[in-house]
mmCIF file of C-alpha atoms and ligand atoms in Angstrom:
data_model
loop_
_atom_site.group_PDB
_atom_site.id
_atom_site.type_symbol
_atom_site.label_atom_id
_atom_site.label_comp_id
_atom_site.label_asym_id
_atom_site.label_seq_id
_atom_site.Cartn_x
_atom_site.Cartn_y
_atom_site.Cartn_z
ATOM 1 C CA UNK W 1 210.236 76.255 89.771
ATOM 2 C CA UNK W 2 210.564 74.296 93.001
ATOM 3 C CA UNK W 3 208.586 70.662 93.180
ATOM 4 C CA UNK W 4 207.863 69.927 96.924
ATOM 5 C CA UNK W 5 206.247 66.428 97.328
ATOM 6 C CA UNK W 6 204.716 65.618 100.982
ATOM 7 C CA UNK W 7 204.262 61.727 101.950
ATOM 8 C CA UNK W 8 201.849 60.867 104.389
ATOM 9 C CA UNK W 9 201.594 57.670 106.072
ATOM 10 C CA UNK W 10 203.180 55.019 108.656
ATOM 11 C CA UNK W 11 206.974 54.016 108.358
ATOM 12 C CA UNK W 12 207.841 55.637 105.168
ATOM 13 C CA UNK W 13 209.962 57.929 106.688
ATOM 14 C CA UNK W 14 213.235 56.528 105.136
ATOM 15 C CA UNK W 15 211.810 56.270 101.590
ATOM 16 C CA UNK W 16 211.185 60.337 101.562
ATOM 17 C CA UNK W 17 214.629 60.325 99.734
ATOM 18 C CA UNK W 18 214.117 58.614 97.229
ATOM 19 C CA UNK W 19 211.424 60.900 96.073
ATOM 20 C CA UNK W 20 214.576 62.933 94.836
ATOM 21 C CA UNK W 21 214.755 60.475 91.924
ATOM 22 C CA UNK W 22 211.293 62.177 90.388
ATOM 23 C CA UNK W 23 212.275 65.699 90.840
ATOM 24 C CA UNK W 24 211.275 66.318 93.807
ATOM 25 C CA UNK W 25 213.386 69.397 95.783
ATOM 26 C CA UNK W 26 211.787 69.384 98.988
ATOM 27 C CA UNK W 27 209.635 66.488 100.461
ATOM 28 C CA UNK W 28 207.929 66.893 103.715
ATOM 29 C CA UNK W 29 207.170 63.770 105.525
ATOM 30 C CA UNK W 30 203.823 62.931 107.986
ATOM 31 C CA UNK W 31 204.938 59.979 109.407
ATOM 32 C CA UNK W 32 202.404 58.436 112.492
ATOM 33 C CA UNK W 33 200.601 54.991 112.611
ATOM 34 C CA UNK W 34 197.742 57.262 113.365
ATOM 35 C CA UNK W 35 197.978 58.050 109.213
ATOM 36 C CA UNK W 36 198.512 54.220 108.179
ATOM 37 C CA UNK W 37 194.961 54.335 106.510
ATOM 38 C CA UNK W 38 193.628 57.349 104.527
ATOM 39 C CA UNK W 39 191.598 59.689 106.955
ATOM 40 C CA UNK W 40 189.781 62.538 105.394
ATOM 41 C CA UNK W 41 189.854 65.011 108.272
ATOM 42 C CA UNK W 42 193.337 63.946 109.176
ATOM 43 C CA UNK W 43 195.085 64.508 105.268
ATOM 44 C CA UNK W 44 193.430 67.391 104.631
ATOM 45 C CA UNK W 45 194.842 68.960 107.437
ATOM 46 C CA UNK W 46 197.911 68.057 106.777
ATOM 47 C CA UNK W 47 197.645 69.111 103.172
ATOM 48 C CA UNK W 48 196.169 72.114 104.187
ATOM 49 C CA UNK W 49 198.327 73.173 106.817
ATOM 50 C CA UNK W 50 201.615 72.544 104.366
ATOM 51 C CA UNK W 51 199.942 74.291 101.228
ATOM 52 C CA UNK W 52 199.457 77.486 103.711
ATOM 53 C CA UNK W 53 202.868 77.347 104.397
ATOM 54 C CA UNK W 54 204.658 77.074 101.428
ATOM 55 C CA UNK W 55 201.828 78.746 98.960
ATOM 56 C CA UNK W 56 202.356 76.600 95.936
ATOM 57 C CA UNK W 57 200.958 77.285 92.341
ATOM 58 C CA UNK W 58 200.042 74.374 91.355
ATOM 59 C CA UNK W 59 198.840 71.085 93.577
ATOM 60 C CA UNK W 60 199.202 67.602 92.018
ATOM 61 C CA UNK W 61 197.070 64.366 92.913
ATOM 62 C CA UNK W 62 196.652 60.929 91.925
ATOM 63 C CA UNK W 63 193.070 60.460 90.643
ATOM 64 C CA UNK W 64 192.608 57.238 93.221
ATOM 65 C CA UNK W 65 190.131 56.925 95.621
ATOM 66 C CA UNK W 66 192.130 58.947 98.347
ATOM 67 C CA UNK W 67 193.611 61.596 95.470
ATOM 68 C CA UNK W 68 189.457 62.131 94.706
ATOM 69 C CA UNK W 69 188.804 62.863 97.955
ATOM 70 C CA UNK W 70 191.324 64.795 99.397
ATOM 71 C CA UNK W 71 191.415 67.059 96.313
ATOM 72 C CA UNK W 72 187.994 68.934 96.629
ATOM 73 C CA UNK W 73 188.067 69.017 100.366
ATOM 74 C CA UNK W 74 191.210 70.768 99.639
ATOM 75 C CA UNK W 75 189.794 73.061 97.389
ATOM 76 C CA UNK W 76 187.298 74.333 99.440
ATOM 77 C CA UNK W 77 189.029 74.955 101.787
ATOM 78 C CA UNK W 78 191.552 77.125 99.782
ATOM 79 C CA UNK W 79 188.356 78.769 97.939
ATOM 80 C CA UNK W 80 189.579 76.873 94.512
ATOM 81 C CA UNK W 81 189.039 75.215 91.715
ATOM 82 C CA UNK W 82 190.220 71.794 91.248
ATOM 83 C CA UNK W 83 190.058 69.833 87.669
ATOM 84 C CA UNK W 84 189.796 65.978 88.037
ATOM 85 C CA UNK W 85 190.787 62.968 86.560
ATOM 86 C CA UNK W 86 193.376 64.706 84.175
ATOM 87 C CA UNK W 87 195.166 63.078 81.414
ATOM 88 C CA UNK W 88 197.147 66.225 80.152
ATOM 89 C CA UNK W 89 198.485 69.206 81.910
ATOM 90 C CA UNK W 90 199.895 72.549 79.908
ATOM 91 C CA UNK W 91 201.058 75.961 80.539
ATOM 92 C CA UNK W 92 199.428 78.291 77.672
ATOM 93 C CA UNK W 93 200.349 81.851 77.955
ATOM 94 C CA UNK W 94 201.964 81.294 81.792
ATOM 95 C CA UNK W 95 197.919 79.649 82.403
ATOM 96 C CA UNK W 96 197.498 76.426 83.536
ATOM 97 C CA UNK W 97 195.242 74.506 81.244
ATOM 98 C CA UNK W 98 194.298 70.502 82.503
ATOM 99 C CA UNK W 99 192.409 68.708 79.433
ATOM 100 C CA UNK W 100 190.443 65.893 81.356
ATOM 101 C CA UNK W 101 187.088 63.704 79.640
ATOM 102 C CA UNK W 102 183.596 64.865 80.078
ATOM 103 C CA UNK W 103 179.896 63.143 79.110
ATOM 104 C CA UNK W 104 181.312 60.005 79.999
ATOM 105 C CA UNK W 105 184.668 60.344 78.436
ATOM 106 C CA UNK W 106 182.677 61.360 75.043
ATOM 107 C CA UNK W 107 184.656 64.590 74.546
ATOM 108 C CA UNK W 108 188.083 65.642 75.977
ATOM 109 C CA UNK W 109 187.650 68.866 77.511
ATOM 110 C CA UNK W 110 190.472 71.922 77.981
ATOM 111 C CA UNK W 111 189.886 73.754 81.565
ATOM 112 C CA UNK W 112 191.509 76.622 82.905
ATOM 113 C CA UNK W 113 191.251 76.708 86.687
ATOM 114 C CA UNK W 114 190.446 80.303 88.160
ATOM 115 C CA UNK W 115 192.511 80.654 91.828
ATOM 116 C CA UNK W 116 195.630 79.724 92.986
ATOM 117 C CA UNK W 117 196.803 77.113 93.802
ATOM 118 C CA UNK W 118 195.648 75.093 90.598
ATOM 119 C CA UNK W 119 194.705 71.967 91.942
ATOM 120 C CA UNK W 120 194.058 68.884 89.806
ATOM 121 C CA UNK W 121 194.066 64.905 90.152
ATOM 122 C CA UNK W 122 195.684 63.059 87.234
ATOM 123 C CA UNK W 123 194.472 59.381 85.879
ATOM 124 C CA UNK W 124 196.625 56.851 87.438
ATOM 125 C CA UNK W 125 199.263 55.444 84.498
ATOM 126 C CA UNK W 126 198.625 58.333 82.280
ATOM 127 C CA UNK W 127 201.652 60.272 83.791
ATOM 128 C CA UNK W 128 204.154 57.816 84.353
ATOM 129 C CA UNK W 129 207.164 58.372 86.333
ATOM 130 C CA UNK W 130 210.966 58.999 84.990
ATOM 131 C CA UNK W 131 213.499 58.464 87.151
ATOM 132 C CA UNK W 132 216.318 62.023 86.710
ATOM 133 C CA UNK W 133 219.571 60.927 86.393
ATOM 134 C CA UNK W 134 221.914 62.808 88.553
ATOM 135 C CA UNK W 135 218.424 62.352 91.403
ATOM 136 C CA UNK W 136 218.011 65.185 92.914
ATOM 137 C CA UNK W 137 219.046 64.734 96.459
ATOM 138 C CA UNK W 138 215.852 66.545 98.574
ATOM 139 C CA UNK W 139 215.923 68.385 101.703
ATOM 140 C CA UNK W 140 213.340 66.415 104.004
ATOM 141 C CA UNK W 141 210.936 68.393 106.510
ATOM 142 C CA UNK W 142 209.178 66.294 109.075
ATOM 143 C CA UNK W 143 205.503 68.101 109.584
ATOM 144 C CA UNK W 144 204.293 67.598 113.186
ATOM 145 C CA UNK W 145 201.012 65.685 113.233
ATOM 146 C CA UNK W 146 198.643 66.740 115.686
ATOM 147 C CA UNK W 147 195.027 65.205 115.066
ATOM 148 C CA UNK W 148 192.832 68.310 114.125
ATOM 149 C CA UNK W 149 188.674 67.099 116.063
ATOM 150 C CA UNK W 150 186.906 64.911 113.694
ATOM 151 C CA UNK W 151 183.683 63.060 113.880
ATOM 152 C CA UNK W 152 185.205 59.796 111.668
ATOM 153 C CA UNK W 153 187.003 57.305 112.997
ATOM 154 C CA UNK W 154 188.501 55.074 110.004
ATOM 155 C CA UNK W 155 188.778 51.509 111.349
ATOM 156 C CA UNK W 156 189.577 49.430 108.327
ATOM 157 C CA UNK W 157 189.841 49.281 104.563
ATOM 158 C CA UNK W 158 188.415 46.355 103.049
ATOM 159 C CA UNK W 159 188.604 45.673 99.621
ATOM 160 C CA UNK W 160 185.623 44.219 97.676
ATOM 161 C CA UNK W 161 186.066 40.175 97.325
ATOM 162 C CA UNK W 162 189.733 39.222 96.762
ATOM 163 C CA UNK W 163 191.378 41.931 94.472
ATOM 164 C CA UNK W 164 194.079 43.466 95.901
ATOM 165 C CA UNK W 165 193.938 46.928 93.143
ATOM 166 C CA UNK W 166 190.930 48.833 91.935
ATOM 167 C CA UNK W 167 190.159 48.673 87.944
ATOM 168 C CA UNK W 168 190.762 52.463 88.139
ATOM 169 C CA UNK W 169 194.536 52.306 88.945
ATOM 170 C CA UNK W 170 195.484 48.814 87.445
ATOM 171 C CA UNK W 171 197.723 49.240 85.202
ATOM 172 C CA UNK W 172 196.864 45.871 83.623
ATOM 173 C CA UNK W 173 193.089 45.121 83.004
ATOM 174 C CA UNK W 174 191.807 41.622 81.415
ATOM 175 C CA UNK W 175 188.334 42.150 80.353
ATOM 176 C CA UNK W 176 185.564 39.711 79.830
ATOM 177 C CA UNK W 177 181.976 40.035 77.698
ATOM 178 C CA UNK W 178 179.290 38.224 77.100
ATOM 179 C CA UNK W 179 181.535 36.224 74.787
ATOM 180 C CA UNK W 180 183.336 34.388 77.800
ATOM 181 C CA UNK W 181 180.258 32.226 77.864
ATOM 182 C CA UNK W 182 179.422 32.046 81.797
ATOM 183 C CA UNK W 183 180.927 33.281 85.056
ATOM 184 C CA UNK W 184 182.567 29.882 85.604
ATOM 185 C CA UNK W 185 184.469 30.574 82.353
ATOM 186 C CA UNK W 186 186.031 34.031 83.888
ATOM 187 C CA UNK W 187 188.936 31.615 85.718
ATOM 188 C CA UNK W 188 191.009 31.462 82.381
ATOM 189 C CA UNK W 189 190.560 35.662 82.620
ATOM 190 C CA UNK W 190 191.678 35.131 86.079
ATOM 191 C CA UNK W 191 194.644 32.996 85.270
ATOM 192 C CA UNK W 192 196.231 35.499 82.841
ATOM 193 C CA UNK W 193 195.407 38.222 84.716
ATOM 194 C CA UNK W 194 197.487 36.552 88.006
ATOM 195 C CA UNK W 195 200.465 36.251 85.542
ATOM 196 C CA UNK W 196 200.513 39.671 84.184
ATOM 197 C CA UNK W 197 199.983 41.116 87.511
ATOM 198 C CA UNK W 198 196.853 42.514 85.950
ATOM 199 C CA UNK W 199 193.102 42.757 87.424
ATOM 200 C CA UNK W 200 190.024 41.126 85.630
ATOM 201 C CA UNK W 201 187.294 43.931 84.397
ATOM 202 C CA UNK W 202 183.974 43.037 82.831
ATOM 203 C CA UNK W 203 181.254 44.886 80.156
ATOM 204 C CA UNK W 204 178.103 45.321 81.307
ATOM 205 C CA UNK W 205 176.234 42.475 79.674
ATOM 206 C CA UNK W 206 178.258 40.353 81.959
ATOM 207 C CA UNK W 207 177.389 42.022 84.687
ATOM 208 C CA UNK W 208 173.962 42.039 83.837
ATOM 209 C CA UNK W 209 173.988 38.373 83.712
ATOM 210 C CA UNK W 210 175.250 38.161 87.100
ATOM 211 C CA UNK W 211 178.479 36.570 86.366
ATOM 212 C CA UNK W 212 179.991 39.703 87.586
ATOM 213 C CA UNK W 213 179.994 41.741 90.380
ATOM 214 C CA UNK W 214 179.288 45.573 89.057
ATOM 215 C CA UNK W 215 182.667 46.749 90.684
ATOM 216 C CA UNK W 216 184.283 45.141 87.777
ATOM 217 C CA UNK W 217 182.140 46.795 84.963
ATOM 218 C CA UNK W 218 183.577 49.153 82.802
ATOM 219 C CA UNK W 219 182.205 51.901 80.656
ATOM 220 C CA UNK W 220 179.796 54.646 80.681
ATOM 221 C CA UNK W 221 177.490 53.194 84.332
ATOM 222 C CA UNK W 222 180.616 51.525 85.143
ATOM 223 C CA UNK W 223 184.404 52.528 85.923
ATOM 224 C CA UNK W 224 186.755 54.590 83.685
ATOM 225 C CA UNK W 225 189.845 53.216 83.365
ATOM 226 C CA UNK W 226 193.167 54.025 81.825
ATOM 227 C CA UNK W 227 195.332 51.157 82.317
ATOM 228 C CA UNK W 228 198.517 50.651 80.127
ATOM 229 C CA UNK W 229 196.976 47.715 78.977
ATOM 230 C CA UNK W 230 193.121 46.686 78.024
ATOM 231 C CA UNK W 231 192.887 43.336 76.752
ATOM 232 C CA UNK W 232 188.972 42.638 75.837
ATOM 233 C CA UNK W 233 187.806 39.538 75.488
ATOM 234 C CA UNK W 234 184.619 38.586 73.819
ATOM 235 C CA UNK W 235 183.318 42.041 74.345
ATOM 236 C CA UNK W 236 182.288 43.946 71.098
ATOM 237 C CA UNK W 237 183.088 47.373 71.774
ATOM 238 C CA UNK W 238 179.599 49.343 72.334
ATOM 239 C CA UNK W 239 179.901 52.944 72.231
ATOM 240 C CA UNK W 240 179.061 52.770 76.256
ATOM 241 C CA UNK W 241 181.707 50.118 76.896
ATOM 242 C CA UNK W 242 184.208 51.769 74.573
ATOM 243 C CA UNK W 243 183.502 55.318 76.891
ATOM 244 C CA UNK W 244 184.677 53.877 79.977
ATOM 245 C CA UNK W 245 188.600 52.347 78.173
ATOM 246 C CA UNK W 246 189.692 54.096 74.806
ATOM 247 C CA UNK W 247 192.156 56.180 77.376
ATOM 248 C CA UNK W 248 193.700 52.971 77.809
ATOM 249 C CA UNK W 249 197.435 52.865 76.836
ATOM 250 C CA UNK W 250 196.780 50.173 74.420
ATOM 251 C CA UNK W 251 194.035 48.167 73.968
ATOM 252 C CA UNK W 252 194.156 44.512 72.493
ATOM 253 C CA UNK W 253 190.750 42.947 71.566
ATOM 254 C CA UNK W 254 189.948 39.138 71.436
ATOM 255 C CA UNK W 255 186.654 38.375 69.654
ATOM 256 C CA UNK W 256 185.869 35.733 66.597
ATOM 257 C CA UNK W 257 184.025 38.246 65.064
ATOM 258 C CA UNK W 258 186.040 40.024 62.438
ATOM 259 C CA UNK W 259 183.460 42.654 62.121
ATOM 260 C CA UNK W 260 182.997 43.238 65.695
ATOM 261 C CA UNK W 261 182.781 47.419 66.350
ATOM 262 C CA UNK W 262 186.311 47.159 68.999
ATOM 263 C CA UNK W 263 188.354 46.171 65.757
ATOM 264 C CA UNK W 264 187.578 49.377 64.596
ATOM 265 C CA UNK W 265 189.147 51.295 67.739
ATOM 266 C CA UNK W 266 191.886 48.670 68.996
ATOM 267 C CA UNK W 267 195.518 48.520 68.390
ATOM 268 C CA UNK W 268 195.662 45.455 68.019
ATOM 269 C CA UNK W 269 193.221 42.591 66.945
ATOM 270 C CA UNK W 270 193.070 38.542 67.166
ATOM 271 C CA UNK W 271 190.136 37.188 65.783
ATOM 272 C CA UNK W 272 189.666 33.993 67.487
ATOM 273 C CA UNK W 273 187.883 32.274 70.227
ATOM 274 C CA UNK W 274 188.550 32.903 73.061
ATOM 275 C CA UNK W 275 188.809 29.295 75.154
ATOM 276 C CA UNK W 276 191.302 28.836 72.480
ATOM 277 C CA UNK W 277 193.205 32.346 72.605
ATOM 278 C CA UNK W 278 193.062 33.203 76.313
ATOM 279 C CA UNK W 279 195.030 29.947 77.511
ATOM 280 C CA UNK W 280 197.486 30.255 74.757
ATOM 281 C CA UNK W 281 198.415 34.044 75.885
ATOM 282 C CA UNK W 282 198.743 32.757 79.312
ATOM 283 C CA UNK W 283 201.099 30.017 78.388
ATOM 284 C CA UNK W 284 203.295 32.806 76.160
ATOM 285 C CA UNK W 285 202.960 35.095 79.296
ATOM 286 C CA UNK W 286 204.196 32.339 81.999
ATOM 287 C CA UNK W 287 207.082 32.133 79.949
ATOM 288 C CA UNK W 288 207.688 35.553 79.518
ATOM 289 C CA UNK W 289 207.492 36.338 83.340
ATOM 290 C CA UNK W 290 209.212 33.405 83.962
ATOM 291 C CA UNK W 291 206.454 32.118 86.238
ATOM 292 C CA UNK W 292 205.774 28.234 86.504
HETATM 293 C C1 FAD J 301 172.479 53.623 79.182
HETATM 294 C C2 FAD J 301 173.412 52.476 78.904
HETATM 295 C C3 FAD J 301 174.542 52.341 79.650
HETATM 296 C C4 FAD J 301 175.435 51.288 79.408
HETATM 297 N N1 FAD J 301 176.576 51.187 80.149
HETATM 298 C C5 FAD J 301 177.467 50.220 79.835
HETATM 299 C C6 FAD J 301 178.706 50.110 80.535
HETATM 300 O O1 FAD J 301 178.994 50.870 81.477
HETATM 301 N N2 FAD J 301 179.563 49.149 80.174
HETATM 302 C C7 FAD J 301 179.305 48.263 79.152
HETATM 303 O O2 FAD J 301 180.136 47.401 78.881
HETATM 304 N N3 FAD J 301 178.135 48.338 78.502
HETATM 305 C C8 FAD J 301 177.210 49.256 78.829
HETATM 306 N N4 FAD J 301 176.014 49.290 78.181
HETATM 307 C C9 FAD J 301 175.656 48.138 77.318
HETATM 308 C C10 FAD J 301 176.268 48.192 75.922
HETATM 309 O O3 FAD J 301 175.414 48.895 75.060
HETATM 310 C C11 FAD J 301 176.451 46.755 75.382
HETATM 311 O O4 FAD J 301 175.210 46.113 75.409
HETATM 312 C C12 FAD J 301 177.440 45.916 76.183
HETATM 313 O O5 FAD J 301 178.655 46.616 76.318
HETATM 314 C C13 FAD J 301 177.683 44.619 75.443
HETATM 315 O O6 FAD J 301 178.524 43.802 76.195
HETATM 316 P P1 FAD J 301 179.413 42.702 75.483
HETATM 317 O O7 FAD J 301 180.310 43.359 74.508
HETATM 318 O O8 FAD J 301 180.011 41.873 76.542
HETATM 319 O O9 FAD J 301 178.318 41.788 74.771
HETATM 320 P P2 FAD J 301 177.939 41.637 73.212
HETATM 321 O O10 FAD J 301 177.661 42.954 72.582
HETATM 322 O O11 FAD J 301 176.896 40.607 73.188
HETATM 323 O O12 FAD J 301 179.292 41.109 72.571
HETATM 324 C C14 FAD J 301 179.827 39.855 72.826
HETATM 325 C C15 FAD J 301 180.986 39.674 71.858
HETATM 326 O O13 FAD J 301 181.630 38.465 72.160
HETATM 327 C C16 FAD J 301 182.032 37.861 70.939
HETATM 328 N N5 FAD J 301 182.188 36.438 71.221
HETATM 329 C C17 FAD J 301 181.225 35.533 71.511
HETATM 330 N N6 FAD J 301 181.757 34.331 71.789
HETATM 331 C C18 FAD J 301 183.100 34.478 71.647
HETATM 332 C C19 FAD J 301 184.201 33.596 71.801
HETATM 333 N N7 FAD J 301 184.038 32.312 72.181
HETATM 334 N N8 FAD J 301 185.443 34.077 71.555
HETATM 335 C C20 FAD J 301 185.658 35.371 71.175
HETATM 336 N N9 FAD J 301 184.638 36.239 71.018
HETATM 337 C C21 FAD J 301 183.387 35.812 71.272
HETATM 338 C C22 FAD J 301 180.950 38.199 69.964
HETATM 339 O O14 FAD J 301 181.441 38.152 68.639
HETATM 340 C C23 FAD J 301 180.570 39.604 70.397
HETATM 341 O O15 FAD J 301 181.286 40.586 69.670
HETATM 342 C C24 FAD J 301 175.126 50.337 78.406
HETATM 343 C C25 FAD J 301 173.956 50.479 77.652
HETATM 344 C C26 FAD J 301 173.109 51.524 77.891
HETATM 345 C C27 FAD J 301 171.861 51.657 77.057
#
């Protein structure tokens, strides 16, 4: 089977190659400051135009906020199906069969997609990528980018307050409950998090109490996440808390109550308090980064 990989964007032109490292045979490049920012219209048609061409069986996304979009415009276009937000892909009986949550991440569910191509977005830091050793050394195609008539015009991205990633691709998240006391309180979450290179999430109760902005809650009315790793801090692991991060790589729980339910469904536990754990991690971590 041939793996094609196509980059779209502005100046990434000389990093096609190293796509070769991941397996990729063929990568096809879209290269023009008019792609610097994610345009629906404009990577579609792109997408589209390059899946016509080459007819794949099977069409890989991330499941970020571009990967989400572009996939079902895609699909509809190629008269589809597309399965989202996968965390395991198989071939059963030469069918392609994506398992991917339902209800809120309550049940894992197995879907076979009917059409071809297959198309399906996968949960950032669930498939990680391994580097092939010999790389494969690709053959690069540069697709000519002609802007297909579109009524957006995407001026700017802005990203809500100062966080550079979104909870859903982090692959670090530091999460704070109703244990942390008060939004002032968050900092130390904030401090850790800057070390780590991770991004500070919240439960709802937090939220609730306005120390919070709702972009940061996670769980069932909040984000699903899948980071590598979920550290929860004073949060005790409600069933709709527990919905939105038990895909999480591994999850580390903080909470000075020995009996609180996220013992029951973390990997690992400190019962403590937090104002006493929290700045003692991110001492330990400094070191370990090597950060002053
Ligand atoms: C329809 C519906 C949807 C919901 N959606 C969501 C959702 O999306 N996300 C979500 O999170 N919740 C959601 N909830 C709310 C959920 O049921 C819980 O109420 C909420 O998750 C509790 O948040 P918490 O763990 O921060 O607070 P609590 O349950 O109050 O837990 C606080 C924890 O902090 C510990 N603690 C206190 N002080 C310290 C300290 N100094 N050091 C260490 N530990 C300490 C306590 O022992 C306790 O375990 C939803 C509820 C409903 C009904």
């Amino acid at each position: 089977m041939e793996e094609h990989a196509l980059a779209i964007g502005s100046g990434l032109a000389s990093l096609a190659k190293d796509l070769g490292k991941y397996g990729a045979d063929v990568v096809h490049v879209a290269d023009s400051p008019e792609l610097e920012l994610f345009h629906p219209d404009y990577y579609r048609q792109i997408a589209l135009d390059l899946a016509r061409k080459i007819s794949p069986s099977i069409i890989l996304l991330p499941a970020t906020s571009s990967g989400k979009d572009l996939a079902p415009r895609l699909a509809i276009h190629m008269n589809t199906g597309v399965a989202t937000e996968c965390l395991q892909l198989e071939l059963q009986n030469d069918e392609f069969v994506a398992t991917r949550p339902a209800y809120a991440g309550k049940v894992l569910i197995k879907v076979n997609i009917k059409g071809t191509p297959k198309i399906a977005t996968l949960r950032p830091n669930v498939f990680t990528s391994r580097e092939l050793s010999p790389p494969k050394n690709p053959n690069v195609e540069r697709l000519q980018f002609n802007s297909p008539a579109t009524r957006m015009n995407v001026k700017d991205f802005v990203s809500h307050g100062s966080r550079k990633l979104d909870l859903t691709e982090a692959s670090i998240i530091i999460s704070g409950g109703r244990g942390m006391g008060g939004p002032d309180n968050y900092k130390i979450l904030e401090e850790l998090a800057n070390v780590m290179g991770g991004v500070v999430g919240a439960s709802r109760a937090s939220v609730d109490a306005g120390w919070r902005p709702h972009s940061d809650q996670v769980g069932q009315t909040g984000k699903t996440v899948s980071p590598t790793l979920y550290i929860a801090c004073g949060i005790s692991g409600a069933i709709q808390h527990r919905v939105g991060m038990i895909n999480s790589k591994i999850i580390v729980a903080i909470n000075k109550d020995p009996e609180a339910p996220i013992f029951g469904f973390a990997d690992y536990g400190i019962v403590g308090d937090v104002f006493e754990v929290i700045p003692a991690l991110t001492r330990e971590m400094t070191k370990f980064y090597g950060k002053n």
